[in-house]
CSV table of C-alpha atoms in Angstrom, one decimal:
chain,number,residue,atom,x,y,z
A,1,MET,CA,-51.5,-7.8,-9.3
A,2,THR,CA,-47.7,-7.7,-9.0
A,3,LYS,CA,-45.8,-4.5,-9.4
A,4,THR,CA,-42.5,-4.7,-11.4
A,5,THR,CA,-39.7,-2.4,-10.3
A,6,SER,CA,-36.5,-1.5,-12.1
A,7,MET,CA,-33.2,-1.7,-10.4
A,8,THR,CA,-31.2,1.6,-10.4
A,9,VAL,CA,-29.1,1.3,-7.3
A,10,GLY,CA,-25.5,2.3,-7.9
A,11,MET,CA,-25.9,3.2,-11.5
A,12,THR,CA,-24.3,6.3,-12.7
A,13,ASP,CA,-25.7,6.4,-16.2
A,14,GLU,CA,-29.3,5.9,-15.1
A,15,GLN,CA,-29.8,2.7,-16.9
A,16,ALA,CA,-32.8,0.6,-15.8
A,17,ILE,CA,-32.4,-3.1,-15.5
A,18,SER,CA,-35.7,-4.7,-16.4
A,19,ASN,CA,-34.7,-8.2,-17.4
A,20,LEU,CA,-32.0,-10.8,-17.1
A,21,SER,CA,-30.2,-9.9,-20.3
A,22,ASP,CA,-29.8,-6.3,-19.0
A,23,LEU,CA,-28.5,-7.7,-15.7
A,24,ARG,CA,-25.9,-9.9,-17.5
A,25,ILE,CA,-24.7,-6.9,-19.6
A,26,ARG,CA,-24.4,-4.8,-16.5
A,27,LYS,CA,-22.5,-7.6,-14.7
A,28,GLU,CA,-20.0,-8.0,-17.6
A,29,SER,CA,-19.5,-4.2,-17.7
A,30,LEU,CA,-18.9,-4.1,-13.9
A,31,LYS,CA,-16.5,-7.1,-14.2
A,32,ARG,CA,-14.4,-5.3,-16.8
A,33,ASP,CA,-14.3,-2.1,-14.7
A,34,ILE,CA,-13.2,-4.1,-11.6
A,35,GLN,CA,-10.5,-5.9,-13.6
A,36,ALA,CA,-9.2,-2.6,-15.0
A,37,ASP,CA,-9.2,-1.1,-11.5
A,38,GLU,CA,-7.3,-4.1,-10.2
A,39,LYS,CA,-4.7,-3.7,-12.9
A,40,GLN,CA,-4.3,0.0,-12.1
A,41,VAL,CA,-3.9,-0.7,-8.4
A,42,ALA,CA,-1.3,-3.4,-9.1
A,43,ASP,CA,0.7,-1.0,-11.4
A,44,LEU,CA,0.6,1.7,-8.7
A,45,TRP,CA,1.6,-0.7,-6.0
A,46,GLN,CA,4.5,-2.0,-8.1
A,47,ARG,CA,5.7,1.6,-8.7
A,48,LEU,CA,5.4,2.3,-4.9
A,49,VAL,CA,7.4,-0.6,-3.6
A,50,THR,CA,10.2,-0.8,-6.2
A,51,PRO,CA,13.2,1.5,-5.7
A,52,PRO,CA,13.9,4.0,-8.5
A,53,GLN,CA,16.3,2.8,-11.2
A,54,GLN,CA,19.9,4.3,-11.1
A,55,THR,CA,20.4,6.0,-14.4
A,56,GLY,CA,24.1,6.0,-14.1
A,57,LEU,CA,27.0,5.8,-11.7
A,58,MET,CA,26.6,7.7,-8.5
A,59,THR,CA,28.7,10.8,-8.1
A,60,PRO,CA,31.3,10.8,-5.3
A,61,SER,CA,29.3,13.3,-3.3
A,62,LYS,CA,26.1,11.2,-3.5
A,63,ARG,CA,28.1,8.1,-2.5
A,64,MET,CA,29.6,10.0,0.5
A,65,ALA,CA,26.1,11.3,1.5
A,66,GLY,CA,24.7,7.7,1.3
A,67,LEU,CA,27.6,6.3,3.5
A,68,LEU,CA,27.2,9.2,6.0
A,69,SER,CA,23.4,8.6,6.2
A,70,THR,CA,23.9,4.8,6.7
A,71,GLY,CA,26.5,5.5,9.4
A,72,MET,CA,24.3,7.9,11.3
A,73,ASN,CA,21.5,5.3,11.2
A,74,VAL,CA,23.8,2.7,12.7
A,75,VAL,CA,24.9,5.1,15.4
A,76,ASP,CA,21.3,5.9,16.2
A,77,GLY,CA,20.4,2.2,16.5
A,78,LEU,CA,23.3,1.6,18.8
A,79,LEU,CA,22.4,4.5,21.0
A,80,LEU,CA,18.8,3.3,21.2
A,81,GLY,CA,20.0,-0.2,22.1
A,82,TRP,CA,22.3,1.1,24.8
A,83,LYS,CA,19.4,3.2,26.3
A,84,LEU,CA,17.1,0.2,26.3
A,85,TYR,CA,19.8,-2.0,27.9
A,86,ARG,CA,20.4,0.6,30.6
A,87,LYS,CA,16.7,1.0,31.3
A,88,PHE,CA,15.7,-2.7,31.4
A,89,GLY,CA,19.0,-4.3,32.5
A,90,LYS,CA,20.4,-7.7,31.5
A,91,LYS,CA,17.5,-9.8,32.7
A,92,GLY,CA,14.7,-7.6,31.5
A,93,LYS,CA,13.9,-6.2,35.0
A,94,PHE,CA,12.6,-2.7,35.2
A,95,ARG,CA,15.0,-0.4,37.0
A,96,ARG,CA,14.6,3.2,37.9
């Protein structure tokens, strides 16, 4: 005497899979769900990594703020480089 069990693991709508045709239907449904999720992730990733579009010309104040920000980043990088150079020396030796 063999006991047949239905598969309900991971199902949200409490469908019981009792034969191969039910399994195939469930497989196709999950495949469509996965493809839709992949598309959504791809769209979100694209929006995350692309810079926002400039709607018009930048105003002079925004242009000046951008230049000032870039200049401060360059100065910060130079100061960091100088501190590392002074700490480790020309040949990479550790000096106190």
